Amino acid sequence: MNITEAMNYIHSLCWMNPDLGLDSTKELLALLGNPEKDLKYVHIGGTNGKGSTSAMTAEILRESGLKVGLFTSPFIMRFNERIMVSTKNGESDSLYGFKEISDDELAELITEVKAAIEKMTRSISEFEAVTALGFLYFKRQACDIVVLEVGMGGEFDATNVISAPCVAALVNIGLDHTKILGETIAEIARTKSGIIKHGSDVVFYGENDEAREEIENRCASEGCTLTIPDFSMLSTKTSDLSGQVFSYKTHKNIKMKMIGEYQQKNAAMSIEIIEALVKRGFKISEKNISAGIEKTSWIARLERINDKPVVFVDGSHNPQGMRATVDAVKYAIKASDKPVGKVICVFGVMADKDHEEIIRILTETATEIIAVQPEYYRAMKAEDLLAEAKGICKGLGVKVLKGGRVSEGIRKALKRADEDSLILCLGSLYMAGEVRNFFFKYHN
């Protein structure tokens, strides 16, 4: 198969396997020789912050000289982003020191996975197939360790076929995918805690009593050591729209390109993960930690993609994520040396999200909201979003405008922006790719 045929095949697989559990993934991996059994892991789950924490952890490990695999989802620009391996300094990369799986490698592995799937007795989903493909690639690349991001949930997520990881980490847990994972924080935490296994060290974000109780119970039953970052030990030296400098415990004056207090907390999570690995014998220095965090930039997580005017793109798609994003923007504006005028939000969202609450949070910083419709079948129609936003913003002094498609909304925002304006493009990771395409390919 060529790459087009290979991708068409992968996307033809069902989105969610009706057979709940890990049996399908295990059967496929057995047919592929169980590549997952020959690798070491940092397994990262939770709701908000998985991607950023995974990226920082992987970069620190790469700085220490290890060959690191990085498995994340969803992709923003190209499917290949989901499977990356660290490169040596100076080599071509897509995420600083990481290189995506190539089209040729991807097509070759999909061909191999397809042949195995045709021998299976169970159905298989796209995510399960891609997870198996990732394990196969990381083994053949002889990775020293893999930073493995959970897709959804934990207990029955395809990534959870691995035996005990070196570290199981759970970032901030909130309400998302409630129809699948549970209606309460406790239920969701119970599902997500399924990645905790006897023999692992565990790091948990900790800022939720309901979730914390579930995680503590799971750690006790599995005999695992639990570490919770002490966020009171975070201190900010500088923070504005260009980045920040902070300290955590004994780690002083760490530079970070990403903005927002929540990214400092994600960094603290990564540091605790690294310290757990050091206790296990991994050789990772203070210099590696600082350099890894400083080099990390994560696509569509308050990513600065334009300077005049300043434009950020962010994939916050639930109330908890939007709260962190808005708080980060408010904090950075307050700390900035240059005054910020209008805050224009190009906003699109999936119809199945809590868009009403997301809009309410957005009104705390937005002076204008331009309602757009991302190119995705689950997207809320721009005219429906416009009507809802107008109702919520009535009397709040926030202008609401129709943008149509994402590119139309961005053009309208750029025309309305002054020199001191800030443009935020946000509401969904599915929209982020369109935003990045606009600025990197079409906007001069």
Coordinates of C-alpha atoms in Angstrom, one line a residue:
M1 CA 0.0 0.0 0.0
N2 CA 1.1 3.6 -0.6
I3 CA 0.5 6.2 2.1
T4 CA -2.9 7.3 0.7
E5 CA -4.2 3.7 0.6
A6 CA -2.8 3.0 4.1
M7 CA -4.5 6.0 5.7
N8 CA -7.8 5.3 3.9
Y9 CA -7.6 1.8 5.5
I10 CA -6.9 3.1 9.0
H11 CA -9.7 5.6 8.8
S12 CA -12.1 2.9 7.6
L13 CA -11.9 1.2 10.9
C14 CA -14.6 1.9 13.5
W15 CA -14.1 4.9 15.8
M16 CA -15.0 2.9 18.9
N17 CA -14.9 -0.8 19.4
P18 CA -18.3 -2.2 20.5
D19 CA -16.3 -4.9 22.4
L20 CA -15.3 -3.0 25.5
G21 CA -12.0 -4.1 27.0
L22 CA -8.5 -4.9 26.0
D23 CA -9.0 -8.3 24.3
S24 CA -9.0 -6.9 20.8
T25 CA -5.8 -5.0 21.3
K26 CA -4.1 -8.0 23.0
E27 CA -5.1 -10.3 20.1
L28 CA -3.7 -7.9 17.5
L29 CA -0.5 -7.4 19.5
A30 CA 0.0 -11.2 19.9
L31 CA -0.3 -11.5 16.1
L32 CA 2.4 -8.9 15.8
G33 CA 4.8 -10.6 18.3
N34 CA 3.8 -8.5 21.4
P35 CA 6.2 -5.6 20.7
E36 CA 4.8 -3.8 23.7
K37 CA 6.5 -6.2 26.1
D38 CA 10.0 -5.1 25.2
L39 CA 9.7 -1.5 26.1
K40 CA 9.8 0.7 29.2
Y41 CA 7.1 3.4 29.7
V42 CA 5.9 6.5 31.4
H43 CA 2.1 6.2 31.0
I44 CA 0.2 9.6 31.3
G45 CA -3.5 9.9 31.7
G46 CA -6.0 12.4 33.0
T47 CA -8.2 15.0 31.4
N48 CA -6.4 18.3 30.8
G49 CA -2.7 18.7 30.4
K50 CA -1.7 15.2 29.1
G51 CA -0.2 16.5 26.0
S52 CA 1.9 19.3 27.5
T53 CA 3.1 17.0 30.4
S54 CA 4.0 14.3 27.9
A55 CA 5.9 16.7 25.7
M56 CA 7.9 18.1 28.6
T57 CA 8.7 14.7 30.1
A58 CA 9.8 13.4 26.7
E59 CA 12.0 16.4 26.0
I60 CA 13.7 16.1 29.4
L61 CA 14.4 12.4 28.8
R62 CA 15.8 13.2 25.3
E63 CA 18.1 15.8 26.9
S64 CA 19.4 13.0 29.2
G65 CA 20.6 11.1 26.1
L66 CA 17.9 8.5 25.9
K67 CA 16.2 7.4 22.7
V68 CA 12.6 8.3 23.5
G69 CA 9.3 7.3 21.8
L70 CA 6.3 9.7 22.1
F71 CA 2.8 8.6 21.5
T72 CA 0.0 11.2 21.7
S73 CA -3.4 12.0 20.3
P74 CA -5.2 13.6 18.6
F75 CA -3.0 15.0 15.8
I76 CA -3.3 18.6 14.8
M77 CA -1.7 18.9 11.3
R78 CA -0.7 15.4 10.3
F79 CA -1.5 11.9 11.5
N80 CA 2.2 11.2 11.7
E81 CA 2.4 13.6 14.8
R82 CA 0.9 10.8 16.9
I83 CA 4.0 8.7 16.7
M84 CA 7.4 10.3 17.2
V85 CA 11.0 9.3 18.2
S86 CA 13.7 11.6 19.5
T87 CA 16.5 12.7 17.2
K88 CA 20.1 13.6 17.8
N89 CA 20.9 17.3 18.2
G90 CA 20.9 19.1 14.9
E91 CA 18.8 16.6 13.0
S92 CA 15.5 17.7 11.3
D93 CA 12.6 17.6 13.7
S94 CA 9.0 18.5 14.1
L95 CA 8.9 19.0 17.9
Y96 CA 12.4 20.3 18.5
G97 CA 14.2 17.0 19.2
F98 CA 11.5 14.7 17.9
K99 CA 10.8 13.4 14.4
E100 CA 7.5 12.1 13.2
I101 CA 7.2 8.6 11.7
S102 CA 7.7 9.0 7.9
D103 CA 5.0 8.3 5.3
D104 CA 7.0 5.4 4.0
E105 CA 7.4 3.9 7.5
L106 CA 3.7 4.5 8.3
A107 CA 2.5 2.8 5.1
E108 CA 4.8 -0.2 5.6
L109 CA 3.6 -0.7 9.2
I110 CA -0.1 -0.2 8.3
T111 CA 0.3 -2.9 5.6
E112 CA 1.7 -5.2 8.3
V113 CA -1.0 -4.4 10.8
K114 CA -3.7 -4.8 8.2
A115 CA -2.4 -8.4 7.5
A116 CA -2.6 -9.2 11.2
I117 CA -6.1 -7.6 11.6
E118 CA -7.4 -9.9 8.8
K119 CA -6.4 -12.9 10.9
M120 CA -8.3 -11.6 14.0
T121 CA -11.4 -13.1 15.5
R122 CA -12.5 -9.9 17.2
S123 CA -13.4 -6.4 15.8
I124 CA -10.8 -3.7 16.1
S125 CA -11.0 0.1 16.3
E126 CA -8.8 2.7 14.6
F127 CA -7.3 3.8 17.9
E128 CA -6.5 0.2 18.9
A129 CA -4.8 -0.4 15.6
V130 CA -2.8 2.8 15.8
T131 CA -1.7 2.0 19.3
A132 CA -0.5 -1.4 18.2
L133 CA 1.3 0.2 15.3
G134 CA 3.0 2.6 17.7
F135 CA 4.3 -0.2 19.9
L136 CA 5.7 -1.9 16.8
Y137 CA 7.4 1.2 15.6
F138 CA 9.0 2.1 19.0
K139 CA 10.3 -1.5 19.4
R140 CA 11.9 -1.4 15.9
Q141 CA 13.4 2.0 16.7
A142 CA 15.0 0.5 19.8
C143 CA 13.6 3.2 22.1
D144 CA 15.0 3.2 25.6
I145 CA 11.7 4.5 27.0
V146 CA 8.3 5.5 25.6
V147 CA 6.1 8.4 26.9
L148 CA 2.7 7.0 26.3
E149 CA -0.4 9.2 26.4
V150 CA -3.7 7.6 27.2
G151 CA -6.3 8.1 24.5
M152 CA -9.5 8.2 26.6
G153 CA -10.2 7.0 30.1
G154 CA -7.6 4.5 31.3
E155 CA -8.7 1.1 32.4
F156 CA -10.0 0.0 29.0
D157 CA -7.9 2.3 26.9
A158 CA -5.8 0.5 24.3
T159 CA -2.6 1.9 25.7
N160 CA -3.3 0.0 29.0
V161 CA -2.3 -3.3 27.5
I162 CA 1.2 -2.6 28.8
S163 CA 2.4 -4.2 32.0
A164 CA 3.4 -1.9 34.9
P165 CA 5.0 1.2 33.6
C166 CA 8.0 2.8 35.4
V167 CA 5.7 5.7 36.2
A168 CA 1.9 6.1 35.9
A169 CA 1.0 9.7 35.9
L170 CA -2.5 11.3 36.1
V171 CA -2.8 15.0 35.3
N172 CA -5.8 17.2 36.2
I173 CA -9.0 15.2 36.1
G174 CA -12.3 16.9 35.1
L175 CA -15.6 16.2 33.5
D176 CA -15.2 15.1 29.9
H177 CA -16.6 12.1 27.8
T178 CA -19.1 11.7 30.6
K179 CA -21.3 9.4 28.5
I180 CA -18.5 6.9 28.3
L181 CA -16.3 7.4 31.4
G182 CA -18.9 8.4 34.1
E183 CA -21.1 11.2 35.2
T184 CA -19.0 12.3 38.3
I185 CA -15.4 13.2 38.9
A186 CA -15.1 10.1 41.2
E187 CA -16.4 7.8 38.5
I188 CA -14.1 9.2 35.9
A189 CA -11.1 9.1 38.3
R190 CA -11.9 5.5 39.0
T191 CA -11.7 4.6 35.3
K192 CA -8.6 6.7 34.7
S193 CA -6.8 5.1 37.7
G194 CA -6.9 1.8 35.8
I195 CA -3.4 2.6 34.5
I196 CA -2.0 2.3 38.0
K197 CA -0.4 -1.2 38.4
H198 CA 1.6 -3.0 41.0
G199 CA 5.3 -2.2 40.5
S200 CA 4.8 1.4 39.2
D201 CA 5.5 4.7 40.9
V202 CA 2.5 7.0 40.6
V203 CA 2.3 10.8 40.2
F204 CA -1.1 12.5 40.5
Y205 CA -2.0 16.2 40.0
G206 CA -4.0 16.2 43.2
E207 CA -6.2 19.3 43.1
N208 CA -9.5 17.5 43.5
D209 CA -10.6 15.7 46.6
E210 CA -13.0 13.3 44.8
A211 CA -10.4 12.2 42.3
R212 CA -7.6 12.1 44.9
E213 CA -9.6 9.6 47.1
E214 CA -10.0 7.3 44.1
I215 CA -6.3 7.5 43.1
E216 CA -5.2 6.9 46.7
N217 CA -7.5 3.9 47.0
R218 CA -6.1 2.4 43.7
C219 CA -2.5 3.0 44.8
A220 CA -3.2 1.3 48.2
S221 CA -4.7 -1.7 46.5
E222 CA -1.8 -2.0 44.0
G223 CA 0.9 -1.2 46.6
C224 CA 2.2 1.8 44.7
T225 CA 4.0 4.8 46.0
L226 CA 2.0 8.0 45.3
T227 CA 3.6 11.4 44.8
I228 CA 1.5 14.6 44.6
P229 CA 3.2 17.8 43.4
D230 CA 3.4 20.6 46.0
F231 CA 2.2 23.5 43.9
S232 CA 2.7 25.9 46.8
M233 CA 6.4 25.4 46.0
L234 CA 5.9 27.1 42.6
S235 CA 7.1 30.6 42.3
T236 CA 7.0 32.9 39.3
K237 CA 9.9 35.2 38.5
T238 CA 8.6 36.6 35.2
S239 CA 5.5 35.9 33.1
D240 CA 4.0 37.7 30.1
L241 CA 2.7 36.9 26.6
S242 CA 6.2 35.8 25.5
G243 CA 6.8 33.2 28.1
Q244 CA 7.7 32.8 31.8
V245 CA 10.5 32.0 34.3
F246 CA 9.6 30.0 37.4
S247 CA 11.1 27.8 40.2
Y248 CA 9.8 24.6 41.7
K249 CA 11.3 23.3 44.9
T250 CA 15.0 23.1 44.4
H251 CA 14.7 23.6 40.6
K252 CA 15.4 27.3 40.1
N253 CA 14.8 29.8 37.3
I254 CA 13.4 27.4 34.7
K255 CA 12.5 29.1 31.4
M256 CA 9.4 28.2 29.6
K257 CA 8.0 29.4 26.2
M258 CA 4.5 28.3 27.1
I259 CA 2.4 30.8 29.1
G260 CA 0.0 30.2 32.0
E261 CA 0.2 29.1 35.6
Y262 CA -1.3 25.8 34.6
Q263 CA 1.8 25.1 32.4
Q264 CA 4.0 25.6 35.5
K265 CA 1.8 23.0 37.2
N266 CA 2.2 20.6 34.3
A267 CA 6.0 21.2 34.5
A268 CA 5.9 20.3 38.2
M269 CA 4.2 17.1 37.2
S270 CA 6.9 16.4 34.7
I271 CA 9.6 17.1 37.3
E272 CA 8.0 14.7 39.7
I273 CA 7.8 12.1 37.0
I274 CA 11.5 12.6 36.3
E275 CA 12.4 12.4 40.0
A276 CA 10.6 9.1 40.2
L277 CA 12.6 7.8 37.3
V278 CA 15.9 9.0 38.9
K279 CA 15.0 6.9 42.0
R280 CA 14.7 4.0 39.6
G281 CA 18.3 4.5 38.3
F282 CA 17.8 6.8 35.3
K283 CA 20.6 9.3 34.9
I284 CA 18.9 12.7 34.5
S285 CA 20.6 15.9 35.6
E286 CA 19.2 19.3 36.7
K287 CA 20.6 20.7 33.4
N288 CA 18.5 18.1 31.5
I289 CA 15.4 19.2 33.3
S290 CA 15.8 22.9 32.7
A291 CA 16.8 22.4 29.0
G292 CA 14.0 20.0 28.3
I293 CA 11.3 22.3 29.7
E294 CA 12.8 25.4 28.0
K295 CA 12.8 23.7 24.6
T296 CA 9.2 22.3 24.9
S297 CA 6.6 23.8 22.7
W298 CA 3.3 22.0 22.3
I299 CA 1.1 22.5 19.3
A300 CA -2.2 24.3 19.9
R301 CA -1.7 24.6 23.7
L302 CA -1.7 28.5 23.9
E303 CA 0.7 28.4 21.0
R304 CA 1.8 31.8 19.8
I305 CA 1.6 31.7 16.0
N306 CA 1.7 35.4 15.0
D307 CA 3.3 38.6 16.4
K308 CA 1.7 41.6 14.7
P309 CA -1.0 41.3 16.0
V310 CA -0.3 38.7 18.6
V311 CA -2.2 35.5 17.9
F312 CA -2.5 32.4 20.0
V313 CA -4.2 29.1 19.1
D314 CA -5.4 26.8 21.8
G315 CA -7.4 23.5 21.8
S316 CA -9.3 23.9 25.0
H317 CA -12.6 22.1 24.5
N318 CA -14.2 21.7 27.9
P319 CA -15.0 24.1 30.7
Q320 CA -12.0 23.0 32.8
G321 CA -9.6 23.5 30.0
M322 CA -11.1 26.8 29.0
R323 CA -10.9 28.0 32.6
A324 CA -7.1 27.3 32.6
T325 CA -6.7 29.0 29.2
V326 CA -8.6 32.1 30.2
D327 CA -6.8 32.4 33.5
A328 CA -3.5 32.1 31.7
V329 CA -4.3 34.8 29.3
K330 CA -5.6 37.1 32.0
Y331 CA -2.5 36.6 34.1
A332 CA -0.2 37.2 31.1
I333 CA -2.0 40.3 30.1
K334 CA -1.8 41.7 33.6
A335 CA 2.0 40.9 33.8
S336 CA 2.8 42.2 30.3
D337 CA 4.9 45.4 30.0
K338 CA 2.8 46.5 27.0
P339 CA -0.9 47.2 27.5
V340 CA -3.3 45.0 25.6
G341 CA -6.3 46.5 23.9
K342 CA -9.1 44.4 22.3
V343 CA -9.1 40.7 23.0
I344 CA -10.7 39.1 19.9
C345 CA -11.7 35.5 20.2
V346 CA -12.3 33.4 17.0
F347 CA -14.3 30.6 18.6
G348 CA -15.5 27.3 17.3
V349 CA -16.7 24.3 19.3
M350 CA -18.0 20.7 18.9
A351 CA -21.8 20.4 19.3
D352 CA -21.5 17.7 22.0
K353 CA -19.4 19.9 24.3
D354 CA -20.6 22.2 27.2
H355 CA -20.4 25.2 24.9
E356 CA -22.7 27.4 27.1
E357 CA -20.4 27.1 30.1
I358 CA -17.3 27.5 27.8
I359 CA -18.7 30.8 26.4
R360 CA -19.5 32.1 29.9
I361 CA -15.8 31.5 30.9
L362 CA -14.6 33.1 27.6
T363 CA -16.5 36.4 28.4
E364 CA -14.2 37.0 31.3
T365 CA -11.4 38.0 28.9
A366 CA -13.0 38.5 25.4
T367 CA -14.1 41.9 24.2
E368 CA -15.3 40.4 20.9
I369 CA -16.3 36.8 20.0
I370 CA -16.3 35.7 16.3
A371 CA -18.4 32.5 16.0
V372 CA -17.0 30.0 13.4
Q373 CA -17.6 26.5 12.3
P374 CA -14.6 24.1 12.1
E375 CA -14.4 21.6 9.2
Y376 CA -15.5 18.6 11.2
Y377 CA -18.8 16.7 11.2
R378 CA -19.3 17.1 15.0
A379 CA -18.8 20.9 14.9
M380 CA -21.6 23.3 16.1
K381 CA -23.0 25.4 13.2
A382 CA -21.7 28.9 13.2
E383 CA -25.2 30.4 13.2
D384 CA -26.2 28.3 16.2
L385 CA -23.1 29.3 18.1
L386 CA -23.7 32.9 17.1
A387 CA -27.2 32.9 18.5
E388 CA -26.2 31.1 21.8
A389 CA -23.2 33.5 22.3
K390 CA -25.4 36.6 21.7
G391 CA -27.8 35.4 24.4
I392 CA -25.1 34.7 26.9
C393 CA -23.2 38.0 26.2
K394 CA -26.2 40.3 26.2
G395 CA -25.5 43.1 28.6
L396 CA -21.9 42.1 29.2
G397 CA -20.3 44.5 26.7
V398 CA -18.9 41.7 24.6
K399 CA -19.6 42.0 20.9
V400 CA -20.6 38.8 19.1
L401 CA -20.0 38.5 15.3
K402 CA -20.6 35.8 12.7
G403 CA -17.4 34.4 11.2
G404 CA -18.6 31.5 9.1
R405 CA -15.7 29.2 8.3
V406 CA -12.5 29.3 10.4
S407 CA -10.5 31.2 7.7
E408 CA -13.3 33.8 7.3
G409 CA -13.4 34.3 11.1
I410 CA -9.6 34.8 11.2
R411 CA -9.7 37.3 8.4
K412 CA -12.4 39.3 10.1
A413 CA -10.4 39.2 13.4
L414 CA -7.3 40.5 11.6
K415 CA -9.3 43.4 10.0
R416 CA -10.8 44.4 13.3
A417 CA -7.5 44.1 15.3
D418 CA -5.5 47.2 16.3
E419 CA -1.7 47.2 16.9
D420 CA -2.3 46.4 20.6
S421 CA -5.0 43.8 20.1
L422 CA -4.7 40.1 21.1
I423 CA -6.4 37.4 18.9
L424 CA -7.3 34.1 20.5
C425 CA -8.3 31.2 18.2
L426 CA -9.8 28.5 20.4
G427 CA -12.5 26.1 21.3
S428 CA -11.4 22.8 19.8
L429 CA -8.3 20.8 18.8
Y430 CA -10.2 20.0 15.6
M431 CA -10.1 23.7 14.7
A432 CA -6.5 24.2 15.6
G433 CA -5.2 22.6 12.4
E434 CA -7.2 25.0 10.3
V435 CA -5.8 28.0 12.3
R436 CA -2.2 26.9 11.9
N437 CA -2.7 26.2 8.2
F438 CA -4.0 29.7 7.7
F439 CA -1.1 31.4 9.4
F440 CA 1.7 29.1 8.2
K441 CA 0.6 28.7 4.6
Y442 CA -1.8 31.5 3.5
H443 CA -1.3 34.5 5.7
N444 CA 1.5 36.9 4.8

